[in-house]
Amino acid sequence: MSDIIQLLPDHVANQIAAGEVVQRPASIVKELLENAIDAEATKIELIIRDAGKNLIQVVDNGKGMSETDARMAFERHATSKIRGTEDIFRIATKGFRGEALASIAAVSQVELRTKQPEATIGTNIYIEGGVFQFQDPVQTADGSNFLVKNVFYNVPARRKFLKNNNVEFRHVIDEFQRVALAHENLEFSLFHDDDAVFRLRKGSQMQRIVDIFGRKLQPQLVPIKEDIIWCKLHGFVAKPEGAKKTRGEQFLFVNGRYFKSAYFNKAVQEAFEGLLLPGYSPTFFLFLDLDPEKIDVNIHPQKTEVKFEDEHLIFALLRSTIKRALGIYNVSPSLDFERDPELDNMMQKTFPSKSNGGGGVLKMPEIIVDRDYNPFLEEREITHTEIHNLTEMYQQNISTAEPSKINLFEDEDFDEDLMRLPNGYWLFNKGDKTLMLDLGRMHRLWVSENTKPSKRGATNSHSLLFSLEYHMNEIEKSKYDSIKKYLPELGFEMSVAHESVLRIDAVPEGLKETQVMKFLENLFDMLEYKSEEEFIQHYQNQWSKMQSKSRFDFIYKKDAEQLIRDFTALGFPEFLPDGKRCFFEVPFNDFKNKF
C-alpha cells in the first residue's frame, strides 16, 4: 500500500491558516490598526473602498521598518514581540502571533511602503496571493503605508460568502471603534469611498466616546472608577434612558485590548437590576488594567476572548462599583436588603483599600422598588381558584363540543370570555375555542397595515412650536445626506443648522414630539441605503414600531375589544411578517393530566 500522507504546499497551508485570522475585511482592519499602534504611531488613517472588499489602506506615522524587517514581516511565525515561551504569558502588545501579515498576503494583493525616521530612503514591497513579487527602494513618508487589495480574489469560494457592503462595512466600523475607544490619546481617521466617516482628535476618554457616538450620549454617561492593588477599573456607563434593545454599545477592554465576555456583561446587567425595562441592555464603556500575567489573550485566533485568573472577583468588582456609581449619581436607590454578606467578606479580604490597609469595598445596600405598581389599575389579577374554575369550565365545554373550524367573530359582543392575565396576555373565548392573544403584536401589525408611508403623495405634517435639535455623529451625518431628499414628502421639515446639529421644524402627523429623537435615532440605525425602496421599507418598519403599543399597554378591556375588532378586519392573521406569532390556541385538553 502506497503512502498517502504528504506536506501541504506553502501557499495552500497559508490559505488554510488565513481562514483563522482573516474571516472578512474587518479582520484585516483590526490587524493593521493594531500593528500601527504597536509601531508607536500617533496618527492613523484608514481608507476603505467597497466596504474593504477592494481596498483596505492603513497609513501611520510610526517608527516604520527596515528593508529586512519589511520582507521578514510577511513570513509565517515572524514576530518582533516574542523571544521565548515566557513572553507569551506577559503580552503587552496588540499583534504578537506572527501570522497576521502572512495570512493577509495569502488571500489578497498587498503593497507596503515603509520608512524609518532615521533612514534617508524607504522600501516598497509587493506580494500577491502569498507569493513575493518584488522589493524596491522608494521615497516615502516616515512610518508605514499598507495597501490590501481584492480580498479573497484567489479564493472565490470565500469571497462569495462575504455579505453585502452594508453588513461588511458595519463590521469594519465595529473594529475601528473598538481600537479608537481604547486609544483616546491617538488621532484616527476613517474614509469610505472618499467620504470622511470619522475624524477623531486625541483627547480624554469622554471626548472619544462623544466624538464616536455623538453629543447626545454625553449627559447620560456616569463615570466609573475603582483602584485597588491588583486591578484598576475605569470608564463610563449610561443611565437607564441610554439602554437599548440591541447590544451595540457595550464595550469591555483589558489593558487596552477589546474583548467579549458574556460573564462580565451579566455583572453589568445585574448592577442595573430594577432599573431597566424587560429586554433592554445597558450601554457601557469599561476598561480594566491588570498585570499581563493575570490574563491569557492567546486562546482565540482573533484575540477577542480573554481568560482571567480571578474572573469571579472581577465580576464582583464590576457589579459593586457600578451599583455604587449609580447610587452616587442618584440613578438608583442605595439600600439593598438582598445583598449577599459573603460577597462583602470576600471583597474586603481580596480588595484592601490603600487608605485603611484592609477596609475593602463598602457594602452599598439598595432599595428594590416595583416601578410597575399602579394603585389605580382597574383590572385585577386572576386568583388561583378562578383559574382552576375556568379550566374546569373549558374542560366541560371541550368534552361536549363538536369539532369545528375556528369562527370567533360572528358578532361584536364580548362578555367575560375576554380576560387579561397578569403577564399582559389576554384569553379570548368564543364558541369552543380559546386563544391567548399578544395584543402588542396584533397592534403592531394593524399599525403597519394602516399607516404605511407611500410615494402616492406627500404625508401631512405639523409644525413644532419650538424647533428640536438632533446632534448627529459622523455616521449619522453621512446617512442624513443620503436620505434628506425623501424626508419632505414623508412630512419632515429639517435642515443642518450648524456643524453636526440637525434642526427639526415639522414632523409627520401621528409622530409625537417626545418620539422624534428616538425615531430619528432608529432611522439612522441602518448603516447605508442603496435605494429609495430600501429606505422606505426601513422607515415603515421603524414607524410601525414607534406607533405600536406593547401588550402591557392594553390594560382596559374596551381597548382590547376595539383592537380585536380592528384586527378582525385584517382577516385575523396569525403571524407577523417576521414570523412571530400574534396568538395561539390554548390546549386545555392537555391540562387534564395536571390535576
PDB file of N, CA and C in Angstrom, residues 338-371:
ATOM      1  N   GLU A 338     -31.085  42.457  49.811  1.00  0.00           N
ATOM      2  CA  GLU A 338     -30.830  41.120  49.279  1.00  0.00           C
ATOM      3  C   GLU A 338     -29.343  40.887  49.030  1.00  0.00           C
ATOM      4  N   ARG A 339     -28.504  41.812  49.442  1.00  0.00           N
ATOM      5  CA  ARG A 339     -27.068  41.669  49.180  1.00  0.00           C
ATOM      6  C   ARG A 339     -26.495  40.503  49.977  1.00  0.00           C
ATOM      7  N   ASP A 340     -25.667  39.738  49.330  1.00  0.00           N
ATOM      8  CA  ASP A 340     -25.055  38.566  49.955  1.00  0.00           C
ATOM      9  C   ASP A 340     -23.900  39.020  50.851  1.00  0.00           C
ATOM     10  N   PRO A 341     -23.987  38.813  52.186  1.00  0.00           N
ATOM     11  CA  PRO A 341     -22.898  39.258  53.065  1.00  0.00           C
ATOM     12  C   PRO A 341     -21.589  38.547  52.798  1.00  0.00           C
ATOM     13  N   GLU A 342     -21.655  37.317  52.258  1.00  0.00           N
ATOM     14  CA  GLU A 342     -20.428  36.597  51.971  1.00  0.00           C
ATOM     15  C   GLU A 342     -19.611  37.316  50.893  1.00  0.00           C
ATOM     16  N   LEU A 343     -20.332  37.973  49.958  1.00  0.00           N
ATOM     17  CA  LEU A 343     -19.642  38.713  48.920  1.00  0.00           C
ATOM     18  C   LEU A 343     -18.824  39.841  49.532  1.00  0.00           C
ATOM     19  N   ASP A 344     -19.403  40.548  50.502  1.00  0.00           N
ATOM     20  CA  ASP A 344     -18.677  41.648  51.131  1.00  0.00           C
ATOM     21  C   ASP A 344     -17.458  41.143  51.896  1.00  0.00           C
ATOM     22  N   ASN A 345     -17.595  39.994  52.572  1.00  0.00           N
ATOM     23  CA  ASN A 345     -16.449  39.429  53.276  1.00  0.00           C
ATOM     24  C   ASN A 345     -15.332  39.094  52.297  1.00  0.00           C
ATOM     25  N   MET A 346     -15.714  38.496  51.171  1.00  0.00           N
ATOM     26  CA  MET A 346     -14.728  38.126  50.165  1.00  0.00           C
ATOM     27  C   MET A 346     -14.072  39.364  49.581  1.00  0.00           C
ATOM     28  N   MET A 347     -14.868  40.404  49.314  1.00  0.00           N
ATOM     29  CA  MET A 347     -14.329  41.628  48.728  1.00  0.00           C
ATOM     30  C   MET A 347     -13.379  42.335  49.699  1.00  0.00           C
ATOM     31  N   GLN A 348     -13.745  42.348  50.991  1.00  0.00           N
ATOM     32  CA  GLN A 348     -12.904  43.030  51.965  1.00  0.00           C
ATOM     33  C   GLN A 348     -11.561  42.338  52.122  1.00  0.00           C
ATOM     34  N   LYS A 349     -11.571  41.012  51.982  1.00  0.00           N
ATOM     35  CA  LYS A 349     -10.322  40.271  52.109  1.00  0.00           C
ATOM     36  C   LYS A 349      -9.465  40.418  50.847  1.00  0.00           C
ATOM     37  N   THR A 350     -10.153  40.484  49.694  1.00  0.00           N
ATOM     38  CA  THR A 350      -9.431  40.450  48.422  1.00  0.00           C
ATOM     39  C   THR A 350      -9.034  41.816  47.922  1.00  0.00           C
ATOM     40  N   PHE A 351      -9.865  42.852  48.219  1.00  0.00           N
ATOM     41  CA  PHE A 351      -9.632  44.194  47.689  1.00  0.00           C
ATOM     42  C   PHE A 351      -9.315  45.157  48.828  1.00  0.00           C
ATOM     43  N   PRO A 352      -8.165  45.068  49.479  1.00  0.00           N
ATOM     44  CA  PRO A 352      -7.840  46.000  50.556  1.00  0.00           C
ATOM     45  C   PRO A 352      -7.677  47.405  50.017  1.00  0.00           C
ATOM     46  N   SER A 353      -8.139  48.385  50.795  1.00  0.00           N
ATOM     47  CA  SER A 353      -8.025  49.783  50.406  1.00  0.00           C
ATOM     48  C   SER A 353      -6.641  50.307  50.732  1.00  0.00           C
ATOM     49  N   LYS A 354      -6.142  51.210  49.911  1.00  0.00           N
ATOM     50  CA  LYS A 354      -4.832  51.809  50.169  1.00  0.00           C
ATOM     51  C   LYS A 354      -4.857  52.673  51.415  1.00  0.00           C
ATOM     52  N   SER A 355      -6.030  53.233  51.714  1.00  0.00           N
ATOM     53  CA  SER A 355      -6.097  54.176  52.824  1.00  0.00           C
ATOM     54  C   SER A 355      -6.224  53.505  54.183  1.00  0.00           C
ATOM     55  N   ASN A 356      -6.936  52.379  54.241  1.00  0.00           N
ATOM     56  CA  ASN A 356      -7.156  51.774  55.554  1.00  0.00           C
ATOM     57  C   ASN A 356      -6.453  50.439  55.735  1.00  0.00           C
ATOM     58  N   GLY A 357      -5.704  50.010  54.712  1.00  0.00           N
ATOM     59  CA  GLY A 357      -4.911  48.787  54.848  1.00  0.00           C
ATOM     60  C   GLY A 357      -5.740  47.540  54.999  1.00  0.00           C
ATOM     61  N   GLY A 358      -6.954  47.526  54.474  1.00  0.00           N
ATOM     62  CA  GLY A 358      -7.754  46.300  54.511  1.00  0.00           C
ATOM     63  C   GLY A 358      -9.214  46.556  54.720  1.00  0.00           C
ATOM     64  N   GLY A 359      -9.668  47.799  54.553  1.00  0.00           N
ATOM     65  CA  GLY A 359     -11.086  48.102  54.734  1.00  0.00           C
ATOM     66  C   GLY A 359     -11.951  47.493  53.657  1.00  0.00           C
ATOM     67  N   GLY A 360     -11.436  47.428  52.424  1.00  0.00           N
ATOM     68  CA  GLY A 360     -12.155  46.787  51.339  1.00  0.00           C
ATOM     69  C   GLY A 360     -13.283  47.636  50.797  1.00  0.00           C
ATOM     70  N   VAL A 361     -14.055  47.005  49.906  1.00  0.00           N
ATOM     71  CA  VAL A 361     -15.177  47.688  49.272  1.00  0.00           C
ATOM     72  C   VAL A 361     -16.337  47.780  50.236  1.00  0.00           C
ATOM     73  N   LEU A 362     -16.918  48.953  50.394  1.00  0.00           N
ATOM     74  CA  LEU A 362     -18.022  49.143  51.319  1.00  0.00           C
ATOM     75  C   LEU A 362     -19.285  48.489  50.801  1.00  0.00           C
ATOM     76  N   LYS A 363     -20.103  48.001  51.696  1.00  0.00           N
ATOM     77  CA  LYS A 363     -21.378  47.402  51.330  1.00  0.00           C
ATOM     78  C   LYS A 363     -22.374  48.504  51.028  1.00  0.00           C
ATOM     79  N   MET A 364     -22.937  48.511  49.827  1.00  0.00           N
ATOM     80  CA  MET A 364     -23.880  49.537  49.420  1.00  0.00           C
ATOM     81  C   MET A 364     -25.248  48.905  49.220  1.00  0.00           C
ATOM     82  N   PRO A 365     -26.096  48.905  50.270  1.00  0.00           N
ATOM     83  CA  PRO A 365     -27.415  48.315  50.121  1.00  0.00           C
ATOM     84  C   PRO A 365     -28.280  49.115  49.160  1.00  0.00           C
ATOM     85  N   GLU A 366     -29.358  48.476  48.698  1.00  0.00           N
ATOM     86  CA  GLU A 366     -30.212  49.101  47.692  1.00  0.00           C
ATOM     87  C   GLU A 366     -31.676  48.779  47.967  1.00  0.00           C
ATOM     88  N   ILE A 367     -32.542  49.775  47.772  1.00  0.00           N
ATOM     89  CA  ILE A 367     -33.981  49.563  47.862  1.00  0.00           C
ATOM     90  C   ILE A 367     -34.476  49.064  46.514  1.00  0.00           C
ATOM     91  N   ILE A 368     -35.229  47.982  46.502  1.00  0.00           N
ATOM     92  CA  ILE A 368     -35.831  47.476  45.283  1.00  0.00           C
ATOM     93  C   ILE A 368     -37.260  47.990  45.215  1.00  0.00           C
ATOM     94  N   VAL A 369     -37.568  48.762  44.190  1.00  0.00           N
ATOM     95  CA  VAL A 369     -38.871  49.394  44.047  1.00  0.00           C
ATOM     96  C   VAL A 369     -39.614  48.767  42.888  1.00  0.00           C
ATOM     97  N   ASP A 370     -40.882  48.441  43.072  1.00  0.00           N
ATOM     98  CA  ASP A 370     -41.715  47.934  41.985  1.00  0.00           C
ATOM     99  C   ASP A 370     -42.230  49.131  41.193  1.00  0.00           C
ATOM    100  N   ARG A 371     -41.561  49.438  40.091  1.00  0.00           N
ATOM    101  CA  ARG A 371     -41.907  50.610  39.310  1.00  0.00           C
ATOM    102  C   ARG A 371     -43.165  50.394  38.473  1.00  0.00           C
TER     103      ARG A 371
END
